[in-house]
Coordinates of N, CA and C in Angstrom, one line a residue:
M14 N 52.1 -79.5 -17.7 CA 51.2 -78.5 -17.2 C 51.9 -77.1 -17.0
R15 N 51.4 -76.2 -17.8 CA 52.0 -74.8 -17.8 C 51.0 -73.8 -17.2
I16 N 51.4 -73.3 -16.0 CA 50.4 -72.6 -15.2 C 50.9 -71.2 -14.8
I17 N 50.0 -70.2 -14.7 CA 50.2 -68.9 -14.2 C 49.3 -68.8 -12.9
L18 N 49.9 -68.4 -11.8 CA 49.1 -68.1 -10.6 C 49.0 -66.6 -10.5
L19 N 47.7 -66.1 -10.4 CA 47.4 -64.7 -10.2 C 46.8 -64.5 -8.8
G20 N 47.1 -63.3 -8.2 CA 46.4 -63.0 -7.0 C 47.3 -61.9 -6.3
A21 N 46.6 -61.1 -5.5 CA 47.2 -60.0 -4.8 C 48.2 -60.6 -3.7
P22 N 49.1 -59.7 -3.2 CA 50.0 -60.1 -2.2 C 49.2 -60.6 -1.0
G23 N 49.6 -61.7 -0.4 CA 49.0 -62.2 0.8 C 47.8 -63.2 0.6
V24 N 47.5 -63.6 -0.7 CA 46.4 -64.5 -0.9 C 46.9 -66.0 -0.7
G25 N 48.2 -66.2 -0.6 CA 48.7 -67.6 -0.5 C 49.3 -68.2 -1.7
K26 N 49.7 -67.4 -2.7 CA 50.2 -68.0 -3.9 C 51.4 -68.9 -3.7
G27 N 52.3 -68.4 -2.8 CA 53.5 -69.1 -2.6 C 53.3 -70.5 -2.0
T28 N 52.4 -70.6 -1.1 CA 52.0 -71.9 -0.4 C 51.4 -72.8 -1.5
Q29 N 50.4 -72.3 -2.3 CA 49.8 -73.1 -3.2 C 50.7 -73.5 -4.4
A30 N 51.6 -72.7 -4.7 CA 52.6 -73.0 -5.8 C 53.4 -74.2 -5.4
K31 N 53.8 -74.3 -4.1 CA 54.6 -75.5 -3.7 C 53.7 -76.8 -3.8
F32 N 52.5 -76.8 -3.4 CA 51.6 -77.9 -3.6 C 51.5 -78.4 -5.1
I33 N 51.3 -77.4 -5.9 CA 51.1 -77.7 -7.4 C 52.4 -78.2 -8.0
C34 N 53.5 -77.6 -7.6 CA 54.8 -78.0 -8.2 C 55.1 -79.5 -7.7
N35 N 54.8 -79.8 -6.5 CA 55.1 -81.1 -6.0 C 54.2 -82.1 -6.7
R36 N 53.0 -81.8 -6.9 CA 52.0 -82.8 -7.5 C 52.4 -83.1 -8.9
F37 N 52.8 -82.0 -9.7 CA 53.0 -82.2 -11.1 C 54.5 -82.3 -11.5
A38 N 55.4 -82.2 -10.5 CA 56.8 -82.3 -10.7 C 57.3 -81.3 -11.7
I39 N 56.9 -80.0 -11.5 CA 57.3 -78.9 -12.3 C 58.0 -77.8 -11.4
P40 N 58.8 -77.0 -12.0 CA 59.5 -75.9 -11.2 C 58.6 -74.7 -11.1
Q41 N 58.8 -74.1 -9.9 CA 58.2 -72.8 -9.7 C 59.1 -71.7 -10.1
I42 N 58.7 -70.8 -11.0 CA 59.6 -69.8 -11.6 C 59.1 -68.4 -11.3
S43 N 60.0 -67.6 -10.7 CA 59.7 -66.2 -10.4 C 60.7 -65.4 -11.1
T44 N 60.3 -64.1 -11.3 CA 61.3 -63.2 -12.0 C 62.5 -63.0 -11.1
G45 N 62.3 -62.9 -9.8 CA 63.5 -62.7 -8.9 C 64.5 -63.9 -9.0
D46 N 63.9 -65.1 -9.0 CA 64.8 -66.3 -9.2 C 65.5 -66.3 -10.5
M47 N 64.8 -65.9 -11.6 CA 65.5 -65.9 -12.9 C 66.6 -64.9 -13.0
L48 N 66.3 -63.7 -12.4 CA 67.3 -62.6 -12.4 C 68.6 -63.1 -11.7
R49 N 68.4 -63.6 -10.5 CA 69.6 -64.0 -9.7 C 70.3 -65.2 -10.4
E50 N 69.6 -66.1 -11.0 CA 70.2 -67.3 -11.6 C 71.0 -66.8 -12.8
S51 N 70.5 -65.9 -13.6 CA 71.2 -65.4 -14.8 C 72.5 -64.7 -14.4
V52 N 72.4 -63.9 -13.4 CA 73.7 -63.3 -12.9 C 74.7 -64.3 -12.5
R53 N 74.3 -65.3 -11.7 CA 75.2 -66.3 -11.3 C 75.8 -67.1 -12.4
D54 N 75.0 -67.4 -13.5 CA 75.5 -68.1 -14.6 C 76.5 -67.4 -15.4
G55 N 76.5 -66.1 -15.4 CA 77.5 -65.3 -16.1 C 77.3 -65.3 -17.6
S56 N 76.1 -65.7 -18.1 CA 75.9 -65.7 -19.5 C 75.9 -64.3 -20.0
S57 N 75.8 -64.1 -21.4 CA 75.8 -62.8 -22.0 C 74.5 -62.1 -21.5
L58 N 73.4 -62.8 -21.4 CA 72.2 -62.2 -20.9 C 72.3 -61.8 -19.4
G59 N 73.0 -62.7 -18.7 CA 73.2 -62.5 -17.2 C 74.1 -61.2 -17.0
R60 N 75.1 -61.1 -17.9 CA 75.9 -59.9 -17.7 C 75.1 -58.6 -18.0
K61 N 74.2 -58.7 -19.0 CA 73.3 -57.6 -19.3 C 72.4 -57.2 -18.1
V62 N 71.9 -58.3 -17.5 CA 71.0 -58.1 -16.3 C 71.8 -57.5 -15.2
K63 N 73.0 -58.0 -14.9 CA 73.9 -57.4 -13.8 C 74.2 -56.0 -14.0
K64 N 74.5 -55.6 -15.3 CA 74.8 -54.2 -15.6 C 73.6 -53.3 -15.2
V65 N 72.4 -53.7 -15.6 CA 71.2 -52.9 -15.4 C 70.9 -52.8 -13.9
M66 N 71.1 -54.0 -13.2 CA 70.8 -54.0 -11.7 C 71.9 -53.1 -11.0
D67 N 73.1 -53.2 -11.4 CA 74.2 -52.4 -10.8 C 73.9 -50.9 -10.9
Q68 N 73.3 -50.6 -12.0 CA 73.0 -49.1 -12.2 C 71.7 -48.7 -11.4
G69 N 71.1 -49.7 -10.8 CA 69.9 -49.4 -10.0 C 68.6 -49.2 -10.9
A70 N 68.7 -49.6 -12.2 CA 67.6 -49.4 -13.1 C 66.7 -50.6 -13.1
L71 N 65.5 -50.5 -13.6 CA 64.6 -51.6 -13.7 C 64.9 -52.4 -14.9
V72 N 64.8 -53.7 -14.8 CA 65.1 -54.6 -15.9 C 63.9 -54.6 -16.8
T73 N 64.1 -54.4 -18.1 CA 63.0 -54.2 -19.1 C 62.3 -55.4 -19.3
D74 N 61.1 -55.3 -19.9 CA 60.2 -56.4 -20.2 C 60.9 -57.3 -21.2
D75 N 61.6 -56.7 -22.2 CA 62.3 -57.5 -23.2 C 63.3 -58.4 -22.6
I76 N 64.1 -57.9 -21.6 CA 65.1 -58.8 -20.9 C 64.3 -59.9 -20.1
I77 N 63.3 -59.5 -19.4 CA 62.5 -60.5 -18.7 C 62.0 -61.7 -19.6
I78 N 61.5 -61.3 -20.8 CA 61.0 -62.3 -21.7 C 62.1 -63.2 -22.2
D79 N 63.3 -62.6 -22.5 CA 64.4 -63.4 -22.9 C 64.8 -64.4 -21.8
L80 N 64.8 -63.9 -20.5 CA 65.1 -64.8 -19.4 C 64.1 -66.0 -19.3
V81 N 62.8 -65.6 -19.5 CA 61.8 -66.7 -19.5 C 62.0 -67.7 -20.6
K82 N 62.3 -67.2 -21.8 CA 62.6 -68.2 -22.9 C 63.8 -69.1 -22.6
D83 N 64.8 -68.5 -22.0 CA 66.0 -69.3 -21.6 C 65.6 -70.3 -20.5
R84 N 64.8 -69.9 -19.6 CA 64.5 -70.7 -18.4 C 63.7 -71.9 -18.8
I85 N 62.7 -71.7 -19.6 CA 61.8 -72.9 -19.9 C 62.4 -73.9 -20.9
K86 N 63.6 -73.6 -21.4 CA 64.3 -74.6 -22.2 C 65.1 -75.6 -21.3
K87 N 65.2 -75.3 -20.0 CA 66.0 -76.2 -19.2 C 65.2 -77.5 -18.9
N88 N 66.0 -78.6 -18.6 CA 65.4 -79.9 -18.5 C 64.3 -80.0 -17.5
D89 N 64.4 -79.3 -16.4 CA 63.3 -79.4 -15.4 C 62.0 -78.9 -15.8
C90 N 61.9 -78.2 -17.0 CA 60.7 -77.7 -17.5 C 60.0 -78.6 -18.5
E91 N 60.5 -79.8 -18.7 CA 60.0 -80.8 -19.7 C 58.5 -81.1 -19.4
K92 N 58.1 -81.2 -18.2 CA 56.8 -81.5 -17.8 C 55.9 -80.3 -17.7
G93 N 56.5 -79.1 -17.8 CA 55.8 -77.8 -17.6 C 56.5 -76.9 -16.6
Y94 N 55.8 -75.9 -16.1 CA 56.3 -74.9 -15.2 C 55.2 -74.1 -14.6
L95 N 55.5 -73.4 -13.5 CA 54.5 -72.6 -12.9 C 55.1 -71.2 -12.7
F96 N 54.5 -70.2 -13.3 CA 54.9 -68.8 -13.1 C 54.3 -68.2 -11.9
D97 N 55.1 -67.8 -10.9 CA 54.5 -67.1 -9.7 C 55.0 -65.7 -9.7
G98 N 54.0 -64.8 -9.8 CA 54.3 -63.3 -9.8 C 54.8 -62.8 -11.2
F99 N 54.5 -63.6 -12.2 CA 54.8 -63.2 -13.6 C 53.8 -63.9 -14.5
P100 N 53.2 -63.1 -15.4 CA 53.5 -61.7 -15.8 C 52.8 -60.8 -14.7
R101 N 53.4 -59.6 -14.6 CA 52.8 -58.6 -13.7 C 52.0 -57.5 -14.4
T102 N 52.2 -57.4 -15.7 CA 51.6 -56.3 -16.5 C 51.0 -56.9 -17.8
I103 N 50.1 -56.1 -18.4 CA 49.5 -56.5 -19.7 C 50.7 -56.6 -20.8
P104 N 51.6 -55.6 -20.9 CA 52.7 -55.8 -21.9 C 53.5 -57.1 -21.7
Q105 N 53.7 -57.5 -20.5 CA 54.4 -58.8 -20.3 C 53.6 -60.0 -20.7
A106 N 52.3 -59.9 -20.4 CA 51.4 -61.0 -20.9 C 51.3 -61.0 -22.4
E107 N 51.2 -59.9 -23.0 CA 51.2 -59.8 -24.5 C 52.5 -60.3 -25.1
A108 N 53.6 -60.0 -24.5 CA 54.9 -60.5 -25.0 C 55.0 -62.0 -24.9
L109 N 54.5 -62.6 -23.8 CA 54.4 -64.0 -23.7 C 53.6 -64.7 -24.9
A110 N 52.5 -64.1 -25.1 CA 51.6 -64.6 -26.2 C 52.3 -64.5 -27.6
Q111 N 53.0 -63.3 -27.8 CA 53.6 -63.1 -29.1 C 54.8 -64.0 -29.3
E112 N 55.5 -64.4 -28.2 CA 56.6 -65.3 -28.3 C 56.1 -66.8 -28.3
N113 N 54.8 -67.0 -28.4 CA 54.3 -68.4 -28.4 C 54.7 -69.2 -27.2
I114 N 54.8 -68.6 -26.0 CA 55.1 -69.3 -24.8 C 53.8 -69.8 -24.3
Q115 N 53.6 -71.1 -24.4 CA 52.3 -71.7 -24.1 C 52.0 -71.7 -22.6
I116 N 50.7 -71.4 -22.3 CA 50.1 -71.5 -21.0 C 48.9 -72.4 -21.1
D117 N 48.8 -73.4 -20.2 CA 47.6 -74.2 -20.2 C 46.5 -73.7 -19.3
S118 N 46.9 -73.1 -18.2 CA 45.9 -72.7 -17.2 C 46.4 -71.5 -16.4
V119 N 45.4 -70.6 -16.2 CA 45.6 -69.4 -15.3 C 44.7 -69.5 -14.1
I120 N 45.3 -69.5 -12.9 CA 44.4 -69.6 -11.7 C 44.5 -68.3 -10.9
E121 N 43.4 -67.7 -10.7 CA 43.4 -66.5 -9.9 C 42.9 -66.9 -8.5
I122 N 43.6 -66.6 -7.4 CA 43.2 -66.8 -6.1 C 42.7 -65.4 -5.6
K123 N 41.4 -65.4 -5.2 CA 40.7 -64.1 -4.8 C 40.5 -64.0 -3.3
V124 N 41.0 -62.9 -2.7 CA 40.7 -62.6 -1.3 C 40.5 -61.1 -1.2
E125 N 39.5 -60.7 -0.5 CA 39.1 -59.3 -0.3 C 40.3 -58.6 0.4
D126 N 40.4 -57.3 0.1 CA 41.6 -56.5 0.6 C 41.6 -56.5 2.1
D127 N 40.4 -56.3 2.7 CA 40.4 -56.2 4.2 C 40.9 -57.5 4.8
Q128 N 40.6 -58.7 4.2 CA 41.1 -60.0 4.7 C 42.6 -60.1 4.5
I129 N 43.1 -59.6 3.4 CA 44.6 -59.6 3.1 C 45.3 -58.8 4.2
I130 N 44.7 -57.6 4.4 CA 45.4 -56.7 5.4 C 45.4 -57.4 6.8
A131 N 44.3 -58.0 7.2 CA 44.2 -58.7 8.5 C 45.2 -59.9 8.5
R132 N 45.4 -60.6 7.4 CA 46.3 -61.7 7.4 C 47.8 -61.2 7.6
L133 N 48.1 -60.2 6.7 CA 49.5 -59.8 6.7 C 49.9 -58.9 7.9
A134 N 49.0 -58.0 8.3 CA 49.3 -57.1 9.4 C 49.4 -57.8 10.7
G135 N 48.8 -59.0 10.8 CA 48.9 -59.8 12.0 C 50.1 -60.7 12.1
R136 N 50.9 -60.8 11.1 CA 52.1 -61.6 11.2 C 53.2 -61.1 12.0
R137 N 53.8 -62.0 12.8 CA 55.0 -61.6 13.6 C 56.0 -62.7 13.3
V138 N 57.3 -62.3 13.3 CA 58.4 -63.2 12.9 C 59.5 -63.2 14.0
H139 N 60.1 -64.4 14.2 CA 61.3 -64.5 15.0 C 62.5 -64.3 14.0
Q140 N 63.2 -63.2 14.2 CA 64.2 -62.8 13.2 C 65.3 -63.8 13.0
G141 N 65.7 -64.5 14.1 CA 66.8 -65.4 14.0 C 66.5 -66.7 13.3
S142 N 65.3 -67.2 13.4 CA 64.9 -68.5 12.8 C 64.0 -68.4 11.6
G143 N 63.3 -67.3 11.5 CA 62.3 -67.1 10.5 C 60.9 -67.7 10.9
R144 N 60.8 -68.2 12.1 CA 59.5 -68.7 12.5 C 58.4 -67.6 12.5
I145 N 57.3 -68.0 11.9 CA 56.2 -67.0 11.7 C 55.0 -67.4 12.6
Y146 N 54.5 -66.3 13.2 CA 53.3 -66.4 14.0 C 52.2 -65.5 13.5
H147 N 51.0 -65.6 14.0 CA 50.0 -64.6 13.7 C 49.2 -64.3 15.0
I148 N 49.0 -63.0 15.2 CA 48.5 -62.6 16.5 C 47.1 -63.2 16.8
T149 N 46.3 -63.6 15.7 CA 45.0 -64.2 15.9 C 45.0 -65.6 15.6
N150 N 45.5 -66.0 14.4 CA 45.4 -67.4 13.9 C 46.4 -68.3 14.4
N151 N 47.6 -67.8 14.8 CA 48.7 -68.7 15.3 C 49.5 -67.9 16.3
P152 N 48.9 -67.5 17.4 CA 49.7 -66.6 18.4 C 50.8 -67.4 19.1
P153 N 51.8 -66.7 19.5 CA 52.8 -67.4 20.4 C 52.2 -67.7 21.7
K154 N 52.9 -68.6 22.5 CA 52.4 -68.9 23.8 C 52.4 -67.7 24.8
R155 N 53.5 -66.9 24.6 CA 53.6 -65.6 25.4 C 53.6 -64.5 24.4
K156 N 52.8 -63.5 24.7 CA 52.6 -62.4 23.7 C 53.9 -61.8 23.2
N157 N 54.0 -61.7 21.9 CA 55.1 -61.1 21.2 C 56.5 -61.7 21.5
L158 N 56.5 -63.0 22.0 CA 57.8 -63.7 22.3 C 57.8 -65.0 21.5
D159 N 59.0 -65.4 21.0 CA 59.1 -66.6 20.3 C 59.0 -67.8 21.3
D160 N 58.3 -68.8 20.8 CA 58.0 -70.0 21.7 C 59.3 -70.7 22.1
V161 N 60.3 -70.7 21.2 CA 61.5 -71.5 21.4 C 62.5 -70.8 22.2
T162 N 62.8 -69.6 21.8 CA 63.9 -68.8 22.4 C 63.5 -67.8 23.5
G163 N 62.2 -67.4 23.4 CA 61.7 -66.4 24.3 C 62.1 -65.0 23.8
E164 N 62.7 -64.9 22.7 CA 63.2 -63.6 22.1 C 62.0 -62.8 21.5
P165 N 62.1 -61.5 21.5 CA 61.0 -60.7 20.9 C 60.7 -61.0 19.4
L166 N 59.5 -61.0 19.1 CA 59.0 -61.1 17.7 C 59.0 -59.7 17.1
I167 N 59.2 -59.7 15.7 CA 59.1 -58.4 15.0 C 58.0 -58.4 14.0
Q168 N 57.6 -57.2 13.6 CA 56.7 -57.1 12.5 C 57.5 -56.5 11.3
R169 N 57.6 -57.3 10.2 CA 58.4 -56.9 9.1 C 57.8 -55.7 8.4
D170 N 58.6 -54.8 7.8 CA 58.1 -53.6 7.2 C 57.0 -53.9 6.1
D171 N 57.2 -55.1 5.4 CA 56.3 -55.4 4.3 C 54.9 -55.8 4.9
D172 N 54.9 -56.1 6.2 CA 53.6 -56.5 6.9 C 52.9 -55.4 7.6
K173 N 53.5 -54.2 7.5 CA 52.8 -53.0 8.1 C 51.7 -52.5 7.3
E174 N 50.6 -52.1 7.9 CA 49.4 -51.8 7.2 C 49.6 -50.8 6.0
G175 N 50.3 -49.8 6.3 CA 50.5 -48.8 5.2 C 51.2 -49.4 4.0
T176 N 52.2 -50.2 4.2 CA 52.9 -50.8 3.1 C 52.0 -51.8 2.4
I177 N 51.2 -52.6 3.1 CA 50.3 -53.5 2.5 C 49.4 -52.8 1.6
K178 N 48.8 -51.7 2.0 CA 47.9 -50.9 1.2 C 48.5 -50.4 -0.1
Q179 N 49.8 -50.0 0.0 CA 50.5 -49.6 -1.2 C 50.7 -50.7 -2.1
R180 N 51.1 -51.9 -1.6 CA 51.3 -53.1 -2.5 C 50.0 -53.5 -3.1
L181 N 48.9 -53.4 -2.4 CA 47.6 -53.8 -3.0 C 47.2 -52.8 -4.1
E182 N 47.5 -51.5 -3.9 CA 47.2 -50.5 -4.9 C 48.0 -50.8 -6.2
V183 N 49.3 -51.1 -6.0 CA 50.1 -51.4 -7.2 C 49.5 -52.6 -7.9
Y184 N 49.1 -53.6 -7.2 CA 48.5 -54.8 -7.8 C 47.3 -54.5 -8.5
R185 N 46.4 -53.7 -7.9 CA 45.1 -53.4 -8.6 C 45.4 -52.6 -9.9
N186 N 46.3 -51.7 -9.9 CA 46.6 -50.9 -11.0 C 47.3 -51.6 -12.1
Q187 N 48.3 -52.4 -11.8 CA 49.2 -53.0 -12.8 C 48.9 -54.5 -13.1
T188 N 48.5 -55.3 -12.2 CA 48.4 -56.7 -12.4 C 46.9 -57.2 -12.5
E189 N 46.0 -56.6 -11.8 CA 44.6 -57.1 -11.9 C 44.0 -57.0 -13.3
P190 N 44.4 -56.0 -14.1 CA 43.9 -56.1 -15.5 C 44.2 -57.4 -16.3
L191 N 45.2 -58.2 -15.8 CA 45.4 -59.5 -16.4 C 44.2 -60.4 -16.3
V192 N 43.4 -60.2 -15.3 CA 42.2 -61.0 -15.1 C 41.3 -61.0 -16.4
N193 N 41.0 -59.8 -16.9 CA 40.2 -59.7 -18.1 C 41.0 -60.2 -19.3
F194 N 42.3 -59.9 -19.3 CA 43.1 -60.4 -20.5 C 43.0 -61.9 -20.6
Y195 N 43.2 -62.6 -19.5 CA 43.2 -64.1 -19.6 C 41.8 -64.7 -19.6
Q196 N 40.8 -64.0 -19.1 CA 39.4 -64.4 -19.3 C 39.0 -64.4 -20.8
K197 N 39.5 -63.4 -21.5 CA 39.3 -63.3 -22.9 C 39.9 -64.5 -23.7
M198 N 41.2 -64.8 -23.3 CA 41.9 -65.9 -23.9 C 41.2 -67.2 -23.6
H199 N 40.6 -67.3 -22.4 CA 39.8 -68.5 -22.0 C 38.6 -68.7 -22.9
K200 N 37.9 -67.6 -23.2 CA 36.7 -67.6 -24.0 C 37.1 -68.0 -25.5
E201 N 38.3 -67.6 -25.9 CA 38.8 -67.9 -27.2 C 39.3 -69.3 -27.3
G202 N 39.4 -70.0 -26.2 CA 39.8 -71.4 -26.2 C 41.3 -71.6 -26.2
V203 N 42.1 -70.5 -25.9 CA 43.5 -70.5 -25.9 C 44.1 -71.2 -24.7
L204 N 43.4 -71.0 -23.6 CA 43.8 -71.6 -22.3 C 42.6 -71.7 -21.4
S205 N 42.8 -72.3 -20.2 CA 41.8 -72.5 -19.2 C 42.0 -71.4 -18.1
Y206 N 40.9 -70.7 -17.7 CA 41.0 -69.7 -16.6 C 40.1 -70.1 -15.5
R207 N 40.6 -70.0 -14.3 CA 39.7 -70.3 -13.1 C 40.0 -69.3 -12.0
S208 N 38.9 -68.8 -11.5 CA 39.0 -67.9 -10.3 C 38.5 -68.7 -9.1
I209 N 39.3 -68.7 -8.1 CA 39.0 -69.6 -6.9 C 39.0 -68.7 -5.6
D210 N 38.0 -68.9 -4.8 CA 37.9 -68.1 -3.5 C 39.0 -68.6 -2.6
G211 N 39.9 -67.7 -2.2 CA 41.0 -68.0 -1.3 C 40.7 -67.9 0.2
N212 N 39.4 -67.6 0.5 CA 39.0 -67.4 1.9 C 38.7 -68.8 2.6
K213 N 39.7 -69.6 2.6 CA 39.5 -70.9 3.3 C 40.8 -71.5 3.7
M214 N 40.8 -72.5 4.5 CA 42.1 -73.1 5.0 C 42.9 -73.5 3.8
Y215 N 44.2 -73.4 3.9 CA 45.1 -73.7 2.8 C 45.0 -75.1 2.3
E216 N 44.6 -76.1 3.2 CA 44.5 -77.5 2.7 C 43.3 -77.6 1.8
K217 N 42.2 -76.9 2.1 CA 41.0 -77.0 1.3 C 41.2 -76.3 0.0
L218 N 41.9 -75.1 0.1 CA 42.2 -74.4 -1.1 C 43.1 -75.2 -2.1
S219 N 44.1 -75.9 -1.5 CA 44.9 -76.7 -2.3 C 44.2 -77.9 -3.0
A220 N 43.3 -78.5 -2.2 CA 42.5 -79.6 -2.8 C 41.7 -79.1 -3.9
E221 N 41.1 -78.0 -3.8 CA 40.2 -77.4 -4.9 C 41.1 -77.1 -6.1
I222 N 42.2 -76.5 -5.9 CA 43.1 -76.2 -7.1 C 43.6 -77.4 -7.8
L223 N 44.1 -78.4 -7.0 CA 44.6 -79.6 -7.6 C 43.5 -80.4 -8.3
N224 N 42.3 -80.5 -7.7 CA 41.2 -81.2 -8.4 C 40.9 -80.5 -9.7
Y225 N 40.9 -79.2 -9.7 CA 40.6 -78.5 -11.0 C 41.7 -78.8 -12.0
L226 N 43.0 -78.7 -11.7 CA 44.1 -79.0 -12.6 C 44.1 -80.4 -13.1
E227 N 43.8 -81.4 -12.2 CA 43.8 -82.8 -12.6 C 42.7 -83.1 -13.5
N228 N 41.6 -82.3 -13.6 CA 40.5 -82.6 -14.4 C 40.4 -81.7 -15.7
L229 N 41.5 -81.0 -16.0 CA 41.5 -80.2 -17.2 C 41.4 -81.0 -18.4

């Protein structure tokens, strides 16, 4: 099972990726993980990546595709793989297709922007442990204090409304065009595409996604 998860920041891709990977015994692959792993391995490609990153430059699509090709050759990808947060742009998706990197299914998790903002802007975190609360959906017992230690909770910069809106704008401009790209491939019979409403409890969302994948 070779899968791409699409969706804006905050729709729950990370949570659903874990359910999918556990069910189908496949690895979750992100560009960040690939970049860090290649640098640790010290391969010729890893050294190239390290040089680019040390210079503070952006890693090119060509390097990303080379990393993908190397990553999916590893033994844990024998049953498939799940790309989380990749591809991000039309050129990356086109490069995947040109390199004949097969994808069986693309799943888009859809949530309206106002709901995403409410989800993310309401998160509060205990810095020491990483425990996560939500001011509405999962509030601490005492306002703005961790249940275990009683220490103050923080709002991460990524969860501030202004930052969320910027991230959503980047997604709409760069990544959302992939919806039409993969819908076209679906109509051509190259892969299966499914858009799923993410405005539900994560267990129900997971059940719908897994049911869809198991019946492909």
